[in-house]
Tab-separated table of C-alpha atoms in Angstrom:
chain	number	residue	atom	x	y	z
Q	1	MET	CA	-30.411	84.948	57.311
Q	2	PRO	CA	-27.404	83.258	59.014
Q	3	ALA	CA	-24.132	84.744	57.766
Q	4	PHE	CA	-22.464	81.338	57.587
Q	5	LEU	CA	-24.861	80.330	54.794
Q	6	SER	CA	-23.353	83.082	52.674
Q	7	ASP	CA	-19.900	81.671	53.411
Q	8	ILE	CA	-21.012	78.168	52.376
Q	9	ALA	CA	-22.655	79.610	49.253
Q	10	GLU	CA	-19.399	81.282	48.212
Q	11	ARG	CA	-17.467	78.070	48.845
Q	12	TYR	CA	-20.058	76.266	46.738
Q	13	VAL	CA	-19.510	78.592	43.770
Q	14	HIS	CA	-15.732	78.088	43.922
Q	15	LEU	CA	-16.229	74.313	44.086
Q	16	VAL	CA	-18.524	74.265	41.053
Q	17	LEU	CA	-15.929	76.274	39.123
Q	18	ALA	CA	-13.222	73.865	40.273
Q	19	ILE	CA	-15.175	70.832	39.039
Q	20	GLY	CA	-15.682	72.643	35.754
Q	21	GLN	CA	-11.950	72.380	35.159
Q	22	HIS	CA	-12.358	68.597	35.079
Q	23	ASP	CA	-15.569	68.495	33.001
Q	24	ALA	CA	-16.182	71.255	30.467
Q	25	SER	CA	-19.943	70.587	30.426
Q	26	TYR	CA	-20.393	70.879	34.197
Q	27	VAL	CA	-20.800	74.666	34.458
Q	28	ASP	CA	-23.853	75.440	32.357
Q	29	ALA	CA	-24.026	79.134	33.272
Q	30	TYR	CA	-21.914	81.541	35.307
Q	31	TYR	CA	-22.240	85.283	35.778
Q	32	GLY	CA	-20.450	85.780	39.071
Q	33	PRO	CA	-17.159	87.626	39.670
Q	34	PRO	CA	-14.854	87.049	36.666
Q	35	GLU	CA	-11.842	86.803	38.973
Q	36	TRP	CA	-13.312	83.680	40.623
Q	37	GLN	CA	-13.559	81.985	37.231
Q	38	ALA	CA	-10.041	83.082	36.328
Q	39	ALA	CA	-8.662	81.749	39.618
Q	40	ALA	CA	-10.272	78.349	39.047
Q	41	ALA	CA	-8.635	78.117	35.633
Q	42	THR	CA	-5.253	79.417	36.790
Q	43	ALA	CA	-4.898	77.086	39.779
Q	44	PRO	CA	-7.075	74.011	39.150
Q	45	LEU	CA	-7.717	71.836	42.203
Q	46	PRO	CA	-7.286	68.065	42.074
Q	47	LEU	CA	-10.431	65.979	42.553
Q	48	THR	CA	-9.243	64.750	45.954
Q	49	ARG	CA	-8.987	68.314	47.252
Q	50	ILE	CA	-12.380	69.233	45.794
Q	51	SER	CA	-13.932	66.216	47.520
Q	52	GLN	CA	-12.410	67.204	50.853
Q	53	ASP	CA	-13.700	70.759	50.500
Q	54	ILE	CA	-17.215	69.516	49.732
Q	55	VAL	CA	-17.164	67.374	52.878
Q	56	ALA	CA	-16.047	70.409	54.890
Q	57	ALA	CA	-18.865	72.560	53.487
Q	58	LEU	CA	-21.428	69.857	54.246
Q	59	ALA	CA	-20.113	69.575	57.794
Q	60	LEU	CA	-20.647	73.300	58.322
Q	61	LEU	CA	-24.300	72.956	57.351
Q	62	VAL	CA	-24.772	70.274	59.996
Q	63	GLN	CA	-22.753	71.925	62.760
Q	64	ARG	CA	-24.313	75.382	62.680
Q	65	PRO	CA	-27.876	76.071	63.892
Q	66	LEU	CA	-30.324	77.416	61.338
Q	67	ALA	CA	-33.029	80.019	61.732
Q	68	THR	CA	-36.535	78.608	61.811
Q	69	ASP	CA	-37.986	80.625	58.921
Q	70	GLN	CA	-38.943	78.624	55.836
Q	71	GLU	CA	-36.764	80.607	53.444
Q	72	THR	CA	-33.584	79.818	55.386
Q	73	GLN	CA	-34.551	76.173	55.696
Q	74	LEU	CA	-35.209	75.912	51.956
Q	75	ARG	CA	-31.926	77.582	51.106
Q	76	ALA	CA	-29.905	75.349	53.416
Q	77	ARG	CA	-31.637	72.213	52.148
Q	78	SER	CA	-30.951	73.216	48.562
Q	79	LEU	CA	-27.269	73.899	49.266
Q	80	ARG	CA	-26.950	70.522	50.956
Q	81	ARG	CA	-28.559	68.646	48.040
Q	82	GLN	CA	-26.426	70.521	45.509
Q	83	LEU	CA	-23.261	69.749	47.499
Q	84	LEU	CA	-24.176	66.065	47.778
Q	85	ALA	CA	-24.696	65.923	44.019
Q	86	MET	CA	-21.299	67.572	43.548
Q	87	GLN	CA	-19.743	64.923	45.764
Q	88	THR	CA	-21.244	62.220	43.544
Q	89	LYS	CA	-20.106	63.932	40.351
Q	90	VAL	CA	-16.544	64.187	41.671
Q	91	ALA	CA	-16.594	60.476	42.492
Q	92	MET	CA	-17.849	59.706	38.980
Q	93	LEU	CA	-15.105	61.862	37.459
Q	94	GLY	CA	-12.697	59.827	39.536
Q	95	GLY	CA	-13.928	56.614	37.952
Q	96	GLU	CA	-16.772	55.473	40.224
Q	97	LYS	CA	-19.546	53.652	38.343
Q	98	LEU	CA	-23.160	54.003	39.446
Q	99	GLY	CA	-26.337	52.276	38.343
Q	100	PHE	CA	-28.797	54.455	36.454
Q	101	ASP	CA	-31.268	54.861	39.334
Q	102	GLU	CA	-28.483	55.442	41.851
Q	103	GLU	CA	-27.008	58.111	39.593
Q	104	SER	CA	-30.357	59.842	39.155
Q	105	THR	CA	-31.029	59.735	42.894
Q	106	GLN	CA	-27.677	61.197	43.854
Q	107	LEU	CA	-27.375	63.757	41.065
Q	108	TYR	CA	-31.017	64.761	40.523
Q	109	ASP	CA	-32.773	63.778	43.762
Q	110	ALA	CA	-35.346	61.640	41.933
Q	111	VAL	CA	-35.895	58.188	40.416
Q	112	SER	CA	-37.872	57.481	37.277
Q	113	PRO	CA	-40.519	54.724	37.278
Q	114	HIS	CA	-39.771	51.557	35.306
Q	115	HIS	CA	-42.101	50.268	32.584
Q	116	THR	CA	-41.942	47.084	30.544
Q	117	ARG	CA	-41.843	46.941	26.769
Q	118	ALA	CA	-45.391	45.554	26.831
Q	119	TRP	CA	-46.569	48.699	28.676
Q	120	TYR	CA	-45.269	50.871	25.845
Q	121	GLU	CA	-46.491	48.535	23.129
Q	122	ALA	CA	-50.061	49.099	24.286
Q	123	ILE	CA	-49.575	52.784	23.420
Q	124	VAL	CA	-47.868	51.888	20.140
Q	125	ALA	CA	-51.009	49.896	19.293
Q	126	GLN	CA	-53.076	53.083	19.724
Q	127	VAL	CA	-50.730	54.859	17.321
Q	128	ALA	CA	-51.206	51.990	14.866
Q	129	ASP	CA	-54.978	52.458	15.063
Q	130	LEU	CA	-54.632	56.195	14.400
Q	131	LEU	CA	-52.344	55.571	11.405
Q	132	PRO	CA	-53.553	52.314	9.839
Q	133	GLY	CA	-51.422	50.585	7.207
Q	134	LYS	CA	-49.242	47.596	6.388
Q	135	GLN	CA	-45.880	49.180	7.175
Q	136	ALA	CA	-44.211	49.031	10.577
Q	137	VAL	CA	-45.769	51.565	12.951
Q	138	SER	CA	-42.561	53.568	13.115
Q	139	GLU	CA	-42.525	53.857	9.321
Q	140	ARG	CA	-46.148	55.014	9.286
Q	141	VAL	CA	-45.326	57.656	11.889
Q	142	GLN	CA	-42.346	58.978	9.935
Q	143	GLN	CA	-44.251	58.977	6.656
Q	144	PHE	CA	-47.124	60.920	8.236
Q	145	ARG	CA	-44.807	63.331	10.024
Q	146	SER	CA	-42.927	64.111	6.809
Q	147	GLN	CA	-45.818	66.470	5.963
Q	148	PHE	CA	-45.007	68.647	8.965
Q	149	ILE	CA	-41.358	69.575	8.443
Q	150	ILE	CA	-40.675	73.306	8.629
Q	151	PRO	CA	-38.778	74.345	5.463
Q	152	PRO	CA	-35.322	75.601	6.499
Q	153	GLU	CA	-35.887	78.997	4.877
Q	154	ARG	CA	-39.011	79.496	7.021
Q	155	LEU	CA	-37.593	78.214	10.307
Q	156	GLN	CA	-36.456	81.615	11.604
Q	157	ASP	CA	-39.897	83.198	11.137
Q	158	VAL	CA	-41.740	80.230	12.643
Q	159	MET	CA	-39.489	80.048	15.693
Q	160	GLN	CA	-39.663	83.795	16.301
Q	161	ALA	CA	-43.476	83.687	16.129
Q	162	ALA	CA	-43.644	80.779	18.590
Q	163	ILE	CA	-41.289	82.501	21.022
Q	164	ARG	CA	-43.242	85.774	20.809
Q	165	ALA	CA	-46.461	83.926	21.620
Q	166	GLY	CA	-44.878	82.255	24.632
Q	167	ARG	CA	-43.558	85.607	25.827
Q	168	GLU	CA	-46.967	87.282	25.494
Q	169	ARG	CA	-48.596	84.557	27.577
Q	170	THR	CA	-45.832	84.620	30.169
Q	171	LEU	CA	-46.037	88.390	30.635
Q	172	GLN	CA	-49.706	88.111	31.527
Q	173	TYR	CA	-48.660	86.408	34.766
Q	174	ILE	CA	-44.939	87.079	35.366
Q	175	THR	CA	-43.312	90.509	35.400
Q	176	LEU	CA	-39.847	90.433	33.840
Q	177	PRO	CA	-37.136	93.079	34.184
Q	178	ASP	CA	-36.623	95.729	31.541
Q	179	GLY	CA	-34.012	94.794	28.997
Q	180	GLU	CA	-34.317	91.027	29.289
Q	181	ASP	CA	-33.681	89.529	25.846
Q	182	PHE	CA	-32.250	86.648	23.864
Q	183	VAL	CA	-30.378	85.903	20.652
Q	184	LEU	CA	-31.696	83.040	18.500
Q	185	GLU	CA	-29.124	80.926	16.635
Q	186	PHE	CA	-29.304	77.838	14.421
Q	187	VAL	CA	-26.499	75.299	14.861
Q	188	THR	CA	-25.436	71.797	13.813
Q	189	GLY	CA	-23.393	68.934	15.235
Q	190	LYS	CA	-25.111	68.731	18.644
Q	191	PRO	CA	-26.663	65.788	20.549
Q	192	TRP	CA	-29.637	67.948	21.610
Q	193	SER	CA	-32.452	69.674	19.705
Q	194	GLY	CA	-32.335	73.004	21.547
Q	195	TYR	CA	-30.259	74.733	24.231
Q	196	ASN	CA	-30.391	77.911	26.295
Q	197	TRP	CA	-27.051	79.446	27.221
Q	198	TYR	CA	-27.730	82.011	29.931
Q	199	LYS	CA	-25.177	84.820	29.914
Q	200	GLY	CA	-26.269	86.904	32.905
Q	201	ASN	CA	-27.615	90.453	32.929
Q	202	TYR	CA	-30.965	88.956	31.816
Q	203	GLN	CA	-29.585	87.800	28.438
Q	204	SER	CA	-29.713	84.351	26.809
Q	205	VAL	CA	-28.413	82.730	23.653
Q	206	ILE	CA	-30.955	80.186	22.401
Q	207	GLN	CA	-29.678	77.607	19.922
Q	208	ILE	CA	-31.787	75.308	17.744
Q	209	ASN	CA	-30.073	72.259	16.240
Q	210	THR	CA	-30.853	71.777	12.549
Q	211	ASP	CA	-29.002	68.490	12.026
Q	212	LEU	CA	-32.404	66.806	11.732
Q	213	PRO	CA	-35.688	68.129	10.325
Q	214	VAL	CA	-37.556	70.474	12.661
Q	215	TYR	CA	-41.258	69.604	12.788
Q	216	ILE	CA	-43.981	72.207	13.215
Q	217	ASP	CA	-44.942	71.018	16.723
Q	218	ARG	CA	-41.377	71.622	17.886
Q	219	ALA	CA	-41.751	75.373	17.393
Q	220	VAL	CA	-44.039	75.790	20.407
Q	221	ASP	CA	-42.182	73.095	22.369
Q	222	LEU	CA	-38.753	74.650	21.852
Q	223	GLY	CA	-39.973	78.232	22.085
Q	224	CYS	CA	-41.616	77.664	25.460
Q	225	HIS	CA	-38.941	75.309	26.809
Q	226	GLU	CA	-35.869	77.329	25.910
Q	227	ALA	CA	-37.313	80.846	26.178
Q	228	TYR	CA	-40.724	81.792	27.634
Q	229	PRO	CA	-41.737	80.643	30.189
Q	230	GLY	CA	-38.899	78.112	30.332
Q	231	HIS	CA	-35.136	78.385	30.727
Q	232	HIS	CA	-34.737	82.062	29.870
Q	233	VAL	CA	-37.423	83.115	32.359
Q	234	TYR	CA	-36.105	80.659	34.969
Q	235	ASN	CA	-32.615	82.125	34.842
Q	236	VAL	CA	-33.837	85.724	34.696
Q	237	LEU	CA	-35.933	85.177	37.831
Q	238	LEU	CA	-33.039	83.535	39.673
Q	239	GLU	CA	-30.731	86.418	38.802
Q	240	ARG	CA	-33.221	89.156	39.665
Q	241	ASP	CA	-34.903	87.668	42.732
Q	242	LEU	CA	-32.176	85.575	44.358
Q	243	VAL	CA	-28.758	86.813	43.191
Q	244	ARG	CA	-29.502	90.535	43.004
Q	245	GLY	CA	-32.547	90.633	45.273
Q	246	LYS	CA	-31.280	88.507	48.171
Q	247	GLY	CA	-27.541	88.304	47.551
Q	248	TRP	CA	-27.644	84.500	47.256
Q	249	VAL	CA	-24.425	84.083	45.333
Q	250	GLU	CA	-24.904	80.339	44.788
Q	251	TYR	CA	-27.414	81.110	42.034
Q	252	CYS	CA	-24.883	82.972	39.890
Q	253	ILE	CA	-23.712	79.530	38.784
Q	254	TYR	CA	-25.594	76.535	37.437
Q	255	PRO	CA	-23.975	73.085	37.699
Q	256	LEU	CA	-25.635	70.959	35.031
Q	257	TYR	CA	-25.459	67.601	36.807
Q	258	SER	CA	-27.412	68.624	39.889
Q	259	PRO	CA	-30.922	68.638	41.378
Q	260	GLN	CA	-31.343	72.137	39.980
Q	261	SER	CA	-31.583	70.581	36.516
Q	262	LEU	CA	-34.693	68.591	37.360
Q	263	ILE	CA	-36.403	71.817	38.437
Q	264	ALA	CA	-35.097	73.692	35.388
Q	265	GLU	CA	-36.024	71.052	32.808
Q	266	GLY	CA	-39.259	70.112	34.546
Q	267	THR	CA	-40.572	73.668	34.713
Q	268	ALA	CA	-39.447	74.321	31.129
Q	269	ASN	CA	-41.463	71.355	29.873
Q	270	TYR	CA	-44.476	72.027	32.091
Q	271	GLY	CA	-44.398	75.641	30.924
Q	272	ILE	CA	-45.513	74.471	27.470
Q	273	GLU	CA	-48.904	73.211	28.646
Q	274	LEU	CA	-49.204	76.030	31.164
Q	275	SER	CA	-48.882	78.542	28.322
Q	276	PHE	CA	-51.220	76.807	25.885
Q	277	THR	CA	-54.218	74.589	26.546
Q	278	ASP	CA	-54.619	71.925	23.869
Q	279	ALA	CA	-57.320	73.984	22.156
Q	280	GLU	CA	-55.293	77.205	22.331
Q	281	ARG	CA	-52.221	75.520	20.935
Q	282	LEU	CA	-54.109	73.934	18.052
Q	283	ALA	CA	-55.720	77.258	17.155
Q	284	PHE	CA	-52.387	79.130	17.331
Q	285	GLU	CA	-50.589	76.561	15.228
Q	286	GLN	CA	-53.361	76.442	12.598
Q	287	GLN	CA	-53.827	80.205	12.400
Q	288	VAL	CA	-50.205	81.370	12.731
Q	289	LEU	CA	-47.496	78.722	12.523
Q	290	TYR	CA	-48.801	76.474	9.753
Q	291	PRO	CA	-49.285	79.412	7.340
Q	292	LEU	CA	-45.813	80.772	8.218
Q	293	ALA	CA	-44.319	77.343	7.491
Q	294	GLY	CA	-46.347	76.888	4.294
Q	295	LEU	CA	-48.063	73.784	5.707
Q	296	ASP	CA	-51.707	72.709	5.413
Q	297	PRO	CA	-53.602	73.759	8.591
Q	298	ALA	CA	-56.308	71.172	7.894
Q	299	LEU	CA	-53.827	68.438	8.854
Q	300	ALA	CA	-53.191	69.926	12.300
Q	301	PRO	CA	-55.924	68.173	14.362
Q	302	ARG	CA	-54.823	64.667	13.389
Q	303	TYR	CA	-51.190	65.570	13.942
Q	304	ALA	CA	-52.081	66.857	17.403
Q	305	GLN	CA	-53.754	63.502	18.140
Q	306	LEU	CA	-50.591	61.680	17.106
Q	307	ASN	CA	-48.384	63.897	19.247
Q	308	ALA	CA	-50.600	63.339	22.279
Q	309	LEU	CA	-50.045	59.593	21.900
Q	310	LEU	CA	-46.311	59.945	21.266
Q	311	ALA	CA	-46.021	62.001	24.458
Q	312	LYS	CA	-47.257	58.977	26.405
Q	313	LEU	CA	-44.150	57.138	25.205
Q	314	SER	CA	-41.761	59.676	26.723
Q	315	TYR	CA	-40.717	57.490	29.668
Q	316	ALA	CA	-39.402	54.943	27.162
Q	317	ASP	CA	-36.419	57.279	26.834
Q	318	ASN	CA	-35.603	56.674	30.502
Q	319	ASP	CA	-36.070	52.901	30.314
Q	320	ILE	CA	-34.028	52.591	27.137
Q	321	ALA	CA	-31.244	54.773	28.556
Q	322	ARG	CA	-31.183	52.793	31.825
Q	323	GLN	CA	-30.926	49.416	30.110
Q	324	TYR	CA	-28.405	50.641	27.536
Q	325	LEU	CA	-26.126	52.413	30.019
Q	326	GLU	CA	-26.228	49.501	32.467
Q	327	GLY	CA	-25.407	47.041	29.667
Q	328	SER	CA	-28.561	44.921	29.790
Q	329	ILE	CA	-29.248	45.778	26.147
Q	330	THR	CA	-26.714	46.369	23.385
Q	331	ARG	CA	-26.371	49.481	21.260
Q	332	GLU	CA	-28.225	47.728	18.429
Q	333	GLU	CA	-31.018	46.659	20.785
Q	334	ALA	CA	-31.283	50.201	22.140
Q	335	LEU	CA	-31.633	51.534	18.597
Q	336	GLU	CA	-34.339	48.957	17.912
Q	337	TRP	CA	-36.241	50.060	21.034
Q	338	LEU	CA	-35.920	53.695	20.016
Q	339	VAL	CA	-37.331	52.991	16.556
Q	340	ASN	CA	-40.068	50.468	17.366
Q	341	VAL	CA	-41.048	51.443	20.925
Q	342	ARG	CA	-40.211	55.149	21.183
Q	343	LEU	CA	-41.097	55.539	17.465
Q	344	TYR	CA	-38.161	57.785	16.644
Q	345	PRO	CA	-36.747	57.799	13.094
Q	346	ALA	CA	-33.427	56.002	12.705
Q	347	GLU	CA	-31.378	59.213	12.544
Q	348	LYS	CA	-33.073	60.626	15.659
Q	349	SER	CA	-32.455	57.316	17.457
Q	350	ALA	CA	-28.724	57.558	16.783
Q	351	GLN	CA	-28.754	61.137	18.124
Q	352	ARG	CA	-30.535	59.980	21.301
Q	353	LEU	CA	-27.835	57.385	21.954
Q	354	GLN	CA	-25.259	60.167	21.688
Q	355	PHE	CA	-27.264	62.051	24.303
Q	356	TYR	CA	-27.388	59.040	26.646
Q	357	ASP	CA	-23.651	58.507	26.262
Q	358	ALA	CA	-22.919	62.164	27.009
Q	359	MET	CA	-25.522	62.863	29.704
Q	360	GLY	CA	-26.295	59.572	31.459
Q	361	ALA	CA	-29.322	59.721	33.748
Q	362	TYR	CA	-29.931	63.398	32.886
Q	363	VAL	CA	-32.713	62.220	30.565
Q	364	ILE	CA	-35.110	61.782	33.511
Q	365	ASN	CA	-35.179	65.524	34.139
Q	366	TYR	CA	-37.425	66.219	31.162
Q	367	ASN	CA	-40.379	63.867	31.621
Q	368	LEU	CA	-40.150	63.045	35.328
Q	369	GLY	CA	-39.268	66.660	36.065
Q	370	GLN	CA	-42.296	67.821	34.094
Q	371	ASP	CA	-44.631	65.471	35.918
Q	372	MET	CA	-43.232	66.435	39.336
Q	373	ALA	CA	-43.429	70.167	38.579
Q	374	LYS	CA	-46.969	69.821	37.215
Q	375	ALA	CA	-48.197	67.850	40.244
Q	376	TRP	CA	-46.663	70.312	42.726
Q	377	VAL	CA	-47.896	73.418	40.924
Q	378	GLU	CA	-51.411	72.102	40.489
Q	379	ARG	CA	-51.673	71.163	44.172
Q	380	GLN	CA	-51.195	74.828	45.053
Q	381	GLY	CA	-54.520	75.977	43.574
Q	382	ALA	CA	-57.260	75.201	41.081
Q	383	THR	CA	-57.200	78.197	38.733
Q	384	ARG	CA	-54.880	79.062	35.886
Q	385	ALA	CA	-53.756	82.185	37.744
Q	386	ALA	CA	-52.934	80.061	40.808
Q	387	HIS	CA	-50.933	77.671	38.642
Q	388	TRP	CA	-48.913	80.513	37.144
Q	389	ALA	CA	-48.261	81.973	40.608
Q	390	ALA	CA	-47.041	78.603	41.918
Q	391	PHE	CA	-44.979	78.064	38.762
Q	392	ARG	CA	-43.269	81.405	39.269
Q	393	ASP	CA	-42.625	80.562	42.922
Q	394	LEU	CA	-41.128	77.191	42.016
Q	395	MET	CA	-38.753	78.770	39.501
Q	396	SER	CA	-37.532	81.504	41.827
Q	397	SER	CA	-37.186	79.661	45.148
Q	398	PRO	CA	-34.637	77.092	46.351
Q	399	ARG	CA	-36.819	73.975	46.319
Q	400	VAL	CA	-35.237	70.577	45.732
Q	401	PRO	CA	-36.928	67.854	43.679
Q	402	SER	CA	-37.736	65.555	46.615
Q	403	ALA	CA	-39.557	68.429	48.304
Q	404	LEU	CA	-42.027	68.494	45.411
Q	405	LEU	CA	-43.361	65.155	46.632
Q	406	GLU	CA	-44.069	66.357	50.171
């Protein structure tokens, strides 16, 4: 492994920490040398200096010859894409305005497909057929879903059971280090429904937002996405295999607005269906989660049908965010789309707008990331074991999103 890559990697870490002084949300996780973090806070660099240093690091990648082995090539390509995304983020912090697709390309190395309202309305019509009635479709959905809210006093037990099940399935295929663990917390006042804060040393803090009702299907979704085999496993593998195993210091830090997020969010979402087939999930929810929540298991099959249809509407989030952030629809029109096209309740729709305002094009990382991760993993083999092996490889190697299409 060329020594100069280690030098660029260290520069990269310092630059991410420097940008974090200008945007508190930029550094999502850091478990590198504490003195580096302290130095960034003590002597913050201006954006112009950070930009110059990024250009210098990129120039080094071009000027120096690389070894021909695939691992070195992947690492160098990943560093370059991460640095380019940093360059874009610095420009945005300096006031540069980008279109939604341009932002997603430069920050996340991917572009979401565009769909018309009519495309989504064809799916909404299927939901209407599943839930017949005279009310607006969104009202029918919310009325039906009201039967599936986890009572707050039962939420802890339900979430713990879902996370345990995800962990059991993950450990069948992925060996994790001794002592890896997490703390589960319930919070309010956030624009997201769940979050994993990775602390290093194989430990995570997983937070579930209880501002809005938590529905029974979200237990498996959040448990897999935030914990096993999602974000917690992703970060544990990076720390064990790349930071400790290979000395790749760039992975001791995670810049949120970067191509790494498409891999992280995409694998976390794909990990849900990798862990549970539809039949396995339905059986687990009926036999374990519904009784824990005090809900009627007989309602589960129809609810699963509804959720399968609602999942087909996921790209509406991207199209609504793009139009809203670019100004082609107003805030009120975006809320109307979210209620009548995405079929969110009014309070959830307002929360989604907060997310768009805070995160911009980040929204593509969930659905597009999932589809890209799924397609890449499933091209690597036909069996479930092969899918898990490829999934593990994707989470613990320096692949960039565009490489998933090759």
